mmCIF file of C-alpha atoms and ligand atoms in Angstrom:
data_model
loop_
_atom_site.group_PDB
_atom_site.id
_atom_site.type_symbol
_atom_site.label_atom_id
_atom_site.label_comp_id
_atom_site.label_asym_id
_atom_site.label_seq_id
_atom_site.Cartn_x
_atom_site.Cartn_y
_atom_site.Cartn_z
ATOM 1 C CA UNK A 228 88.159 80.755 63.845
ATOM 2 C CA UNK A 229 85.272 82.252 62.208
ATOM 3 C CA UNK A 230 81.354 81.330 62.392
ATOM 4 C CA UNK A 231 81.343 77.778 60.467
ATOM 5 C CA UNK A 232 79.281 77.887 57.690
ATOM 6 C CA UNK A 233 80.932 74.992 55.748
ATOM 7 C CA UNK A 234 83.092 72.352 55.724
ATOM 8 C CA UNK A 235 86.783 73.127 56.558
ATOM 9 C CA UNK A 236 88.375 70.880 53.809
ATOM 10 C CA UNK A 237 92.145 70.612 55.443
ATOM 11 C CA UNK A 238 92.504 69.055 58.638
ATOM 12 C CA UNK A 239 94.550 71.625 60.614
ATOM 13 C CA UNK A 240 97.366 69.947 62.573
ATOM 14 C CA UNK A 241 99.326 72.341 65.177
ATOM 15 C CA UNK A 242 102.712 71.001 66.247
ATOM 16 C CA UNK A 243 105.555 71.467 68.589
ATOM 17 C CA UNK A 244 107.357 70.447 71.586
ATOM 18 C CA UNK A 245 106.148 69.439 74.729
ATOM 19 C CA UNK A 246 105.067 72.367 77.054
ATOM 20 C CA UNK A 247 104.460 74.996 73.863
ATOM 21 C CA UNK A 248 100.943 75.131 74.319
ATOM 22 C CA UNK A 249 99.234 72.654 71.963
ATOM 23 C CA UNK A 250 96.380 71.674 74.565
ATOM 24 C CA UNK A 251 95.912 75.276 75.630
ATOM 25 C CA UNK A 252 95.611 76.193 71.580
ATOM 26 C CA UNK A 253 92.953 73.529 71.149
ATOM 27 C CA UNK A 254 91.256 74.389 74.515
ATOM 28 C CA UNK A 255 91.106 78.080 73.190
ATOM 29 C CA UNK A 256 89.578 77.013 69.904
ATOM 30 C CA UNK A 257 86.877 74.889 71.830
ATOM 31 C CA UNK A 258 85.942 77.753 74.133
ATOM 32 C CA UNK A 259 85.276 79.722 71.279
ATOM 33 C CA UNK A 260 83.513 77.245 69.240
ATOM 34 C CA UNK A 261 81.303 76.211 72.362
ATOM 35 C CA UNK A 262 80.567 79.978 72.439
ATOM 36 C CA UNK A 263 79.227 79.733 68.919
ATOM 37 C CA UNK A 264 76.856 76.891 69.893
ATOM 38 C CA UNK A 265 79.489 74.078 68.140
ATOM 39 C CA UNK A 266 79.054 70.576 68.747
ATOM 40 C CA UNK A 267 82.543 69.974 70.135
ATOM 41 C CA UNK A 268 83.835 66.411 70.352
ATOM 42 C CA UNK A 269 87.342 66.291 72.152
ATOM 43 C CA UNK A 270 89.548 63.310 71.456
ATOM 44 C CA UNK A 271 93.238 62.434 73.218
ATOM 45 C CA UNK A 272 94.645 60.260 70.645
ATOM 46 C CA UNK A 273 96.480 56.897 71.796
ATOM 47 C CA UNK A 274 94.111 55.196 73.833
ATOM 48 C CA UNK A 275 93.304 51.484 73.289
ATOM 49 C CA UNK A 276 90.589 51.021 70.286
ATOM 50 C CA UNK A 277 91.886 53.411 67.964
ATOM 51 C CA UNK A 278 91.004 57.044 66.927
ATOM 52 C CA UNK A 279 87.716 56.267 65.009
ATOM 53 C CA UNK A 280 86.495 54.289 68.446
ATOM 54 C CA UNK A 281 87.205 57.321 70.190
ATOM 55 C CA UNK A 282 85.672 59.729 67.814
ATOM 56 C CA UNK A 283 82.443 57.317 68.003
ATOM 57 C CA UNK A 284 82.632 57.425 71.892
ATOM 58 C CA UNK A 285 82.819 61.231 71.524
ATOM 59 C CA UNK A 286 79.862 61.594 69.491
ATOM 60 C CA UNK A 287 77.466 58.786 71.327
ATOM 61 C CA UNK A 288 78.407 60.955 74.652
ATOM 62 C CA UNK A 289 77.646 64.230 73.057
ATOM 63 C CA UNK A 290 74.430 63.215 71.690
ATOM 64 C CA UNK A 291 73.248 61.206 74.568
ATOM 65 C CA UNK A 292 70.931 63.833 75.784
ATOM 66 C CA UNK A 293 68.879 64.421 72.468
ATOM 67 C CA UNK A 294 65.735 63.350 72.302
ATOM 68 C CA UNK A 295 64.858 60.002 71.064
ATOM 69 C CA UNK A 296 63.572 60.965 67.492
ATOM 70 C CA UNK A 297 66.425 63.546 66.844
ATOM 71 C CA UNK A 298 69.025 60.625 68.210
ATOM 72 C CA UNK A 299 67.706 57.979 66.165
ATOM 73 C CA UNK A 300 69.376 58.026 63.062
ATOM 74 C CA UNK A 301 73.036 59.454 64.541
ATOM 75 C CA UNK A 302 72.564 56.526 66.490
ATOM 76 C CA UNK A 303 72.182 53.992 63.631
ATOM 77 C CA UNK A 304 75.311 55.574 62.113
ATOM 78 C CA UNK A 305 77.354 54.995 65.194
ATOM 79 C CA UNK A 306 76.359 51.652 65.184
ATOM 80 C CA UNK A 307 77.367 51.042 61.551
ATOM 81 C CA UNK A 308 80.753 52.532 61.884
ATOM 82 C CA UNK A 309 81.055 50.674 65.533
ATOM 83 C CA UNK A 310 80.527 47.466 63.447
ATOM 84 C CA UNK A 311 82.761 48.637 60.623
ATOM 85 C CA UNK A 312 85.865 49.431 62.741
ATOM 86 C CA UNK A 313 84.842 47.157 65.556
ATOM 87 C CA UNK A 314 86.509 43.898 63.743
ATOM 88 C CA UNK A 315 89.454 45.493 62.197
ATOM 89 C CA UNK A 316 91.464 42.062 62.083
ATOM 90 C CA UNK A 317 88.831 40.407 60.203
ATOM 91 C CA UNK A 318 87.929 43.248 58.150
ATOM 92 C CA UNK A 319 91.498 43.645 56.740
ATOM 93 C CA UNK A 320 92.108 40.302 56.113
ATOM 94 C CA UNK A 321 89.135 40.374 53.817
ATOM 95 C CA UNK A 322 90.120 43.531 52.614
ATOM 96 C CA UNK A 323 93.201 41.992 51.446
ATOM 97 C CA UNK A 324 91.792 39.120 49.586
ATOM 98 C CA UNK A 325 89.467 41.416 47.339
ATOM 99 C CA UNK A 326 91.666 44.252 47.155
ATOM 100 C CA UNK A 327 89.226 46.693 47.718
ATOM 101 C CA UNK A 328 87.380 48.726 49.128
ATOM 102 C CA UNK A 329 89.852 48.520 51.759
ATOM 103 C CA UNK A 330 88.502 48.927 55.606
ATOM 104 C CA UNK A 331 89.861 52.079 55.984
ATOM 105 C CA UNK A 332 87.224 53.216 52.775
ATOM 106 C CA UNK A 333 84.601 51.295 54.477
ATOM 107 C CA UNK A 334 84.870 53.258 57.616
ATOM 108 C CA UNK A 335 85.380 56.427 55.772
ATOM 109 C CA UNK A 336 82.063 56.239 54.528
ATOM 110 C CA UNK A 337 80.535 54.971 57.770
ATOM 111 C CA UNK A 338 82.248 58.074 59.157
ATOM 112 C CA UNK A 339 81.344 60.309 56.847
ATOM 113 C CA UNK A 340 77.566 59.413 57.072
ATOM 114 C CA UNK A 341 77.667 59.914 60.823
ATOM 115 C CA UNK A 342 78.893 63.462 60.591
ATOM 116 C CA UNK A 343 76.567 64.346 58.048
ATOM 117 C CA UNK A 344 73.578 63.281 60.047
ATOM 118 C CA UNK A 345 74.990 64.553 63.361
ATOM 119 C CA UNK A 346 74.887 67.804 61.686
ATOM 120 C CA UNK A 347 71.564 67.197 59.492
ATOM 121 C CA UNK A 348 69.631 69.467 61.796
ATOM 122 C CA UNK A 349 71.091 72.524 62.122
ATOM 123 C CA UNK A 350 68.992 74.149 64.682
ATOM 124 C CA UNK A 351 70.146 71.445 67.015
ATOM 125 C CA UNK A 352 73.791 71.532 65.978
ATOM 126 C CA UNK A 353 75.515 74.632 64.416
ATOM 127 C CA UNK A 354 78.696 73.301 63.635
ATOM 128 C CA UNK A 355 80.504 69.736 64.580
ATOM 129 C CA UNK A 356 84.237 70.369 65.531
ATOM 130 C CA UNK A 357 86.683 67.671 66.299
ATOM 131 C CA UNK A 358 89.227 67.933 68.296
ATOM 132 C CA UNK A 359 92.521 65.646 68.287
ATOM 133 C CA UNK A 360 94.812 66.235 70.752
ATOM 134 C CA UNK A 361 98.394 64.081 71.099
ATOM 135 C CA UNK A 362 97.670 63.361 67.320
ATOM 136 C CA UNK A 363 101.195 61.961 66.930
ATOM 137 C CA UNK A 364 99.760 58.897 68.675
ATOM 138 C CA UNK A 365 96.726 57.927 66.917
ATOM 139 C CA UNK A 366 96.861 54.760 65.149
ATOM 140 C CA UNK A 367 97.357 54.735 61.237
ATOM 141 C CA UNK A 368 93.822 52.980 60.269
ATOM 142 C CA UNK A 369 92.330 55.938 62.185
ATOM 143 C CA UNK A 370 94.173 58.829 60.551
ATOM 144 C CA UNK A 371 93.625 57.068 56.934
ATOM 145 C CA UNK A 372 89.680 56.768 57.648
ATOM 146 C CA UNK A 373 89.436 60.121 59.109
ATOM 147 C CA UNK A 374 91.473 61.514 55.839
ATOM 148 C CA UNK A 375 89.200 59.485 53.673
ATOM 149 C CA UNK A 376 86.041 60.826 55.013
ATOM 150 C CA UNK A 377 87.306 64.381 55.116
ATOM 151 C CA UNK A 378 88.130 63.753 51.623
ATOM 152 C CA UNK A 379 84.570 62.345 50.727
ATOM 153 C CA UNK A 380 82.989 65.472 52.505
ATOM 154 C CA UNK A 381 85.075 67.890 50.549
ATOM 155 C CA UNK A 382 84.115 66.431 47.572
ATOM 156 C CA UNK A 383 80.313 65.656 48.130
ATOM 157 C CA UNK A 384 78.944 67.697 50.704
ATOM 158 C CA UNK A 385 81.409 70.907 51.490
ATOM 159 C CA UNK A 386 78.375 72.798 53.057
ATOM 160 C CA UNK A 387 78.455 70.768 55.951
ATOM 161 C CA UNK A 388 79.544 72.697 58.808
ATOM 162 C CA UNK A 389 82.182 70.539 60.113
ATOM 163 C CA UNK A 390 86.395 70.927 60.866
ATOM 164 C CA UNK A 391 88.830 68.848 62.374
ATOM 165 C CA UNK A 392 91.880 70.568 64.721
ATOM 166 C CA UNK A 393 94.553 68.616 65.953
ATOM 167 C CA UNK A 394 97.766 69.038 67.501
ATOM 168 C CA UNK A 395 100.663 66.836 68.488
ATOM 169 C CA UNK A 396 104.652 66.697 68.687
ATOM 170 C CA UNK A 397 106.933 67.689 65.882
ATOM 171 C CA UNK A 398 106.688 64.136 64.447
ATOM 172 C CA UNK A 399 103.291 64.532 63.812
ATOM 173 C CA UNK A 400 103.419 65.463 60.135
ATOM 174 C CA UNK A 401 105.592 62.592 59.846
ATOM 175 C CA UNK A 402 103.633 60.254 61.432
ATOM 176 C CA UNK A 403 100.424 61.313 59.228
ATOM 177 C CA UNK A 404 102.497 61.361 56.079
ATOM 178 C CA UNK A 405 103.385 57.835 56.954
ATOM 179 C CA UNK A 406 99.605 56.954 57.336
ATOM 180 C CA UNK A 407 98.153 58.408 54.185
ATOM 181 C CA UNK A 408 99.677 58.901 50.926
ATOM 182 C CA UNK A 409 97.864 62.099 50.143
ATOM 183 C CA UNK A 410 98.944 64.776 52.336
ATOM 184 C CA UNK A 411 97.145 67.654 50.666
ATOM 185 C CA UNK A 412 94.279 67.029 53.197
ATOM 186 C CA UNK A 413 96.260 68.332 55.847
ATOM 187 C CA UNK A 414 97.461 71.817 57.015
ATOM 188 C CA UNK A 415 100.429 71.836 58.918
ATOM 189 C CA UNK A 416 101.466 74.653 61.487
ATOM 190 C CA UNK A 417 104.568 74.862 63.477
ATOM 191 C CA UNK A 418 103.799 76.290 67.095
ATOM 192 C CA UNK A 419 106.756 78.666 67.899
ATOM 193 C CA UNK A 420 107.990 79.955 71.127
ATOM 194 C CA UNK A 421 106.063 83.190 72.170
ATOM 195 C CA UNK A 422 107.199 86.575 71.019
ATOM 196 C CA UNK A 423 108.219 89.003 73.898
ATOM 197 C CA UNK A 424 104.785 90.842 73.048
ATOM 198 C CA UNK A 425 103.036 87.780 73.438
ATOM 199 C CA UNK A 426 104.556 86.963 76.907
ATOM 200 C CA UNK A 427 103.746 90.256 77.895
ATOM 201 C CA UNK A 428 100.334 90.215 77.111
ATOM 202 C CA UNK A 429 100.145 86.714 79.007
ATOM 203 C CA UNK A 430 101.500 88.037 82.035
ATOM 204 C CA UNK A 431 100.162 91.391 82.135
ATOM 205 C CA UNK A 432 96.104 91.017 80.866
ATOM 206 C CA UNK A 433 95.227 88.502 83.332
ATOM 207 C CA UNK A 434 96.493 90.492 85.997
ATOM 208 C CA UNK A 435 94.952 93.710 84.559
ATOM 209 C CA UNK A 436 91.317 91.678 85.008
ATOM 210 C CA UNK A 437 92.322 91.784 88.277
ATOM 211 C CA UNK A 438 93.417 95.387 88.659
ATOM 212 C CA UNK A 439 97.050 94.477 89.354
ATOM 213 C CA UNK A 440 99.473 96.117 87.436
ATOM 214 C CA UNK A 441 103.203 94.682 86.282
ATOM 215 C CA UNK A 442 106.077 97.408 86.358
ATOM 216 C CA UNK A 443 107.588 97.195 82.864
ATOM 217 C CA UNK A 444 110.763 96.028 84.456
ATOM 218 C CA UNK A 445 109.099 92.988 85.764
ATOM 219 C CA UNK A 446 107.773 92.142 82.565
ATOM 220 C CA UNK A 447 110.754 92.586 80.547
ATOM 221 C CA UNK A 448 112.810 90.363 83.202
ATOM 222 C CA UNK A 449 110.300 87.659 83.380
ATOM 223 C CA UNK A 450 110.049 87.572 79.439
ATOM 224 C CA UNK A 451 113.786 87.531 79.319
ATOM 225 C CA UNK A 452 113.953 84.571 81.617
ATOM 226 C CA UNK A 453 111.063 82.603 80.414
ATOM 227 C CA UNK A 454 112.489 82.977 76.754
ATOM 228 C CA UNK A 455 109.188 82.714 75.069
ATOM 229 C CA UNK A 456 108.416 79.087 76.510
ATOM 230 C CA UNK A 457 104.669 79.101 77.114
ATOM 231 C CA UNK A 458 105.356 76.883 80.286
ATOM 232 C CA UNK A 459 107.867 79.120 81.819
ATOM 233 C CA UNK A 460 105.706 82.001 81.218
ATOM 234 C CA UNK A 461 102.874 80.301 82.878
ATOM 235 C CA UNK A 462 105.197 79.472 85.976
ATOM 236 C CA UNK A 463 106.757 83.317 86.172
ATOM 237 C CA UNK A 464 103.012 84.527 86.075
ATOM 238 C CA UNK A 465 102.172 82.043 88.795
ATOM 239 C CA UNK A 466 105.286 82.253 90.764
ATOM 240 C CA UNK A 467 105.612 86.175 90.587
ATOM 241 C CA UNK A 468 101.880 86.500 91.833
ATOM 242 C CA UNK A 469 102.952 84.550 94.793
ATOM 243 C CA UNK A 470 106.374 86.539 95.524
ATOM 244 C CA UNK A 471 104.115 89.637 95.219
ATOM 245 C CA UNK A 472 101.881 88.224 98.248
ATOM 246 C CA UNK A 473 99.057 87.315 96.141
ATOM 247 C CA UNK A 474 98.191 91.249 95.359
ATOM 248 C CA UNK A 475 95.049 92.944 95.938
ATOM 249 C CA UNK A 476 93.689 95.445 93.241
ATOM 250 C CA UNK A 477 95.599 98.290 92.872
ATOM 251 C CA UNK A 478 98.893 97.036 93.492
ATOM 252 C CA UNK A 479 102.149 96.183 91.316
ATOM 253 C CA UNK A 480 104.146 93.055 90.685
ATOM 254 C CA UNK A 481 107.985 94.210 90.555
ATOM 255 C CA UNK A 482 110.686 93.207 89.057
ATOM 256 C CA UNK A 483 112.080 92.291 92.709
ATOM 257 C CA UNK A 484 109.142 89.848 92.793
ATOM 258 C CA UNK A 485 110.125 88.232 89.316
ATOM 259 C CA UNK A 486 113.623 87.947 90.858
ATOM 260 C CA UNK A 487 112.151 85.863 94.039
ATOM 261 C CA UNK A 488 109.751 84.123 91.408
ATOM 262 C CA UNK A 489 112.738 82.722 89.546
ATOM 263 C CA UNK A 490 113.731 80.355 92.126
ATOM 264 C CA UNK A 491 110.792 78.288 92.319
ATOM 265 C CA UNK A 492 110.576 78.477 88.614
ATOM 266 C CA UNK A 493 114.034 77.174 88.132
ATOM 267 C CA UNK A 494 113.220 74.514 90.521
ATOM 268 C CA UNK A 495 109.998 73.638 88.608
ATOM 269 C CA UNK A 496 111.728 73.704 85.366
ATOM 270 C CA UNK A 497 114.457 71.559 86.952
ATOM 271 C CA UNK A 498 112.010 69.003 87.833
ATOM 272 C CA UNK A 499 110.273 68.664 84.337
ATOM 273 C CA UNK A 500 113.800 68.457 82.790
ATOM 274 C CA UNK A 501 114.973 65.785 85.136
ATOM 275 C CA UNK A 502 111.630 63.702 84.489
ATOM 276 C CA UNK A 503 112.481 63.905 80.563
ATOM 277 C CA UNK A 504 116.214 63.103 81.125
ATOM 278 C CA UNK A 505 114.894 60.147 83.084
ATOM 279 C CA UNK A 506 112.827 59.035 80.217
ATOM 280 C CA UNK A 507 115.480 58.936 77.724
ATOM 281 C CA UNK A 508 118.147 55.756 76.924
ATOM 282 C CA UNK A 509 121.680 56.145 77.439
ATOM 283 C CA UNK A 510 122.367 56.479 73.879
ATOM 284 C CA UNK A 511 119.864 59.382 73.356
ATOM 285 C CA UNK A 512 121.577 60.663 76.170
ATOM 286 C CA UNK A 513 124.972 60.630 74.822
ATOM 287 C CA UNK A 514 123.252 62.440 71.614
ATOM 288 C CA UNK A 515 121.777 65.030 73.745
ATOM 289 C CA UNK A 516 124.935 65.783 75.691
ATOM 290 C CA UNK A 517 126.797 66.238 72.247
ATOM 291 C CA UNK A 518 123.869 68.549 70.878
ATOM 292 C CA UNK A 519 123.470 70.674 74.315
ATOM 293 C CA UNK A 520 127.580 71.216 74.367
ATOM 294 C CA UNK A 521 127.892 72.050 70.397
ATOM 295 C CA UNK A 522 124.594 74.480 70.536
ATOM 296 C CA UNK A 523 126.265 76.317 73.592
ATOM 297 C CA UNK A 524 127.858 78.654 70.983
ATOM 298 C CA UNK A 525 125.610 78.394 68.122
ATOM 299 C CA UNK A 526 121.698 78.221 67.841
ATOM 300 C CA UNK A 527 121.612 74.406 65.868
ATOM 301 C CA UNK A 528 124.000 71.515 65.270
ATOM 302 C CA UNK A 529 125.421 70.091 62.192
ATOM 303 C CA UNK A 530 124.878 66.400 61.805
ATOM 304 C CA UNK A 531 128.472 66.030 60.931
ATOM 305 C CA UNK A 532 129.839 67.851 63.675
ATOM 306 C CA UNK A 533 127.499 65.488 65.957
ATOM 307 C CA UNK A 534 129.263 62.304 64.390
ATOM 308 C CA UNK A 535 132.440 63.622 64.832
ATOM 309 C CA UNK A 536 131.699 64.484 68.540
ATOM 310 C CA UNK A 537 130.287 60.790 68.713
ATOM 311 C CA UNK A 538 132.576 59.073 66.953
ATOM 312 C CA UNK A 539 130.054 57.358 64.911
ATOM 313 C CA UNK A 540 128.970 57.464 61.173
ATOM 314 C CA UNK A 541 126.467 60.028 60.380
ATOM 315 C CA UNK A 542 123.980 57.863 59.051
ATOM 316 C CA UNK A 543 123.715 55.710 62.325
ATOM 317 C CA UNK A 544 122.567 58.707 64.085
ATOM 318 C CA UNK A 545 119.367 59.008 62.455
ATOM 319 C CA UNK A 546 117.085 56.516 64.487
ATOM 320 C CA UNK A 547 118.275 57.949 67.958
ATOM 321 C CA UNK A 548 117.551 61.481 66.189
ATOM 322 C CA UNK A 549 114.151 60.673 64.923
ATOM 323 C CA UNK A 550 113.038 58.933 68.380
ATOM 324 C CA UNK A 551 114.365 62.373 70.147
ATOM 325 C CA UNK A 552 112.241 64.254 67.654
ATOM 326 C CA UNK A 553 109.309 61.973 68.239
ATOM 327 C CA UNK A 554 109.729 62.660 71.924
ATOM 328 C CA UNK A 555 109.890 66.383 71.274
ATOM 329 C CA UNK A 556 113.228 66.646 73.035
ATOM 330 C CA UNK A 557 115.075 68.063 69.907
ATOM 331 C CA UNK A 558 113.795 70.056 66.565
ATOM 332 C CA UNK A 559 114.852 69.499 63.114
ATOM 333 C CA UNK A 560 116.092 72.797 61.788
ATOM 334 C CA UNK A 561 116.717 71.249 58.224
ATOM 335 C CA UNK A 562 119.585 70.151 56.141
ATOM 336 C CA UNK A 563 120.295 67.607 59.091
ATOM 337 C CA UNK A 564 120.656 70.200 61.786
ATOM 338 C CA UNK A 565 119.363 70.111 65.047
ATOM 339 C CA UNK A 566 118.818 71.935 68.204
ATOM 340 C CA UNK A 567 117.307 71.372 71.633
ATOM 341 C CA UNK A 568 114.487 74.199 71.574
ATOM 342 C CA UNK A 569 113.228 74.451 75.024
ATOM 343 C CA UNK A 570 115.016 77.236 77.210
ATOM 344 C CA UNK A 571 117.114 75.892 79.826
ATOM 345 C CA UNK A 572 117.189 72.326 78.966
ATOM 346 C CA UNK A 573 120.419 72.533 76.820
ATOM 347 C CA UNK A 574 122.055 74.261 79.956
ATOM 348 C CA UNK A 575 120.351 71.565 82.548
ATOM 349 C CA UNK A 576 122.151 68.800 80.452
ATOM 350 C CA UNK A 577 125.706 70.616 80.358
ATOM 351 C CA UNK A 578 125.466 70.893 84.101
ATOM 352 C CA UNK A 579 124.625 67.270 84.381
ATOM 353 C CA UNK A 580 127.132 65.768 81.827
ATOM 354 C CA UNK A 581 130.906 66.500 80.926
ATOM 355 C CA UNK A 582 131.613 67.857 77.147
ATOM 356 C CA UNK A 583 132.338 64.947 75.461
ATOM 357 C CA UNK A 584 134.779 66.704 72.986
HETATM 358 N N1 LIG B 275 100.044 81.386 74.472
HETATM 359 C C1 LIG B 275 100.252 81.008 75.820
HETATM 360 N N2 LIG B 275 100.850 82.086 76.853
HETATM 361 C C2 LIG B 275 101.100 81.693 78.366
HETATM 362 N N3 LIG B 275 101.425 80.681 78.694
HETATM 363 C C3 LIG B 275 100.639 79.477 77.921
HETATM 364 C C4 LIG B 275 100.566 79.781 76.500
HETATM 365 N N4 LIG B 275 100.004 78.685 76.247
HETATM 366 C C5 LIG B 275 100.422 77.721 76.931
HETATM 367 N N5 LIG B 275 100.613 78.065 78.068
HETATM 368 C C6 LIG B 275 100.787 77.579 79.083
HETATM 369 O O1 LIG B 275 101.997 76.732 78.896
HETATM 370 C C7 LIG B 275 101.786 75.425 79.623
HETATM 371 C C8 LIG B 275 101.896 74.349 78.778
HETATM 372 O O2 LIG B 275 100.748 74.288 77.913
HETATM 373 P P1 LIG B 275 99.916 73.362 76.863
HETATM 374 O O3 LIG B 275 99.699 71.833 78.131
HETATM 375 O O4 LIG B 275 98.959 73.607 76.461
HETATM 376 O O5 LIG B 275 101.039 72.716 76.522
HETATM 377 P P2 LIG B 275 101.379 71.419 75.063
HETATM 378 O O6 LIG B 275 102.202 71.932 73.995
HETATM 379 O O7 LIG B 275 100.171 70.784 75.118
HETATM 380 O O8 LIG B 275 102.255 70.279 76.208
HETATM 381 P P3 LIG B 275 102.366 68.740 76.241
HETATM 382 O O9 LIG B 275 103.128 68.499 74.970
HETATM 383 O O10 LIG B 275 103.373 68.449 77.553
HETATM 384 O O11 LIG B 275 100.934 68.327 75.990
HETATM 385 C C9 LIG B 275 100.648 75.532 80.643
HETATM 386 O O12 LIG B 275 101.024 75.762 82.046
HETATM 387 C C10 LIG B 275 99.900 76.522 79.614
HETATM 388 O O13 LIG B 275 98.948 77.354 80.520
HETATM 389 MG MG1 LIG B 276 99.156 68.672 75.640
#
């Protein structure tokens, strides 16, 4: 992210499974932005009241310490937007009867004005950045309002230094597409598992700052065991550090430390998998079990094979399939193929449940 001189016209959405590092990525952007004196508003979508109400609260809070004079017009527009989105039921009834302007359009204008006034004094606000985590849980009205506001800004005020960075589960693009008919306002980026190099860097660099080295065999082993899953990398870093006796400067973390760490990492991952498993319906479990066994010998699983193993029509699978994608437990690989992407989860399921074939 460069210094923001103008509007970032597209709403950036990073998406991926649970534990892949979405929140960490947004927090890292936020740190960079704050170092550059940007005003950062953080929203975890899905709370009651809706996305726009959360943005209002965020801006209200972030500007609460501003002197009276500076805050005056921001407050005015905060209040205006609050009124606009405050009675969605009433507004949408009247919007329906008159056809236009729809409530989101009115809200979008008010939100646009709020963004403009918040950034009006460049000496006070170098840039305004909205961070939206768990964006798949945002209300459709809120997404629409935000998208329209950004549309307007892009068309009419592209010199305003503002941006939106969002992150969500793999169904986020679909949820957003359901909410807004035009999708060119959004830029999507899938988050993948980490490469070996990225895992090595994630393990080595924080230790190096404390003058603790990692043996190269230890790094290789940890990267192999974590298999690119950021959450597992995090666990290995922590557990190997403990296994090495919380080393002093000048010490080295060894492959043996990593092997010792494996027991506790496996336990933590199993707890995580158990919680995810517990959070599924019997129907979803049957589906997951079939995928887990079918993917034992290949990377992804064909829809027709799944239907055969489960003895149902391939079409009847689509609702359970999309629920599991929404939960971040399976990933679509295109052409109806799916996979359980989080390393270790498929193996966990195979230990739990017999092969249905
Ligand atoms: N690039 C990375 N390198 C190493 N570890 C990482 C990286 N990104 C995230 N992690 C670690 O992985 C774990 C999960 O990260 P994070 O909470 O950001 O994931 P998430 O995608 O937001 O998960 P959720 O969907 O559950 O909210 C954390 O312990 C974090 O420290
Ligand atoms: Mg998160």
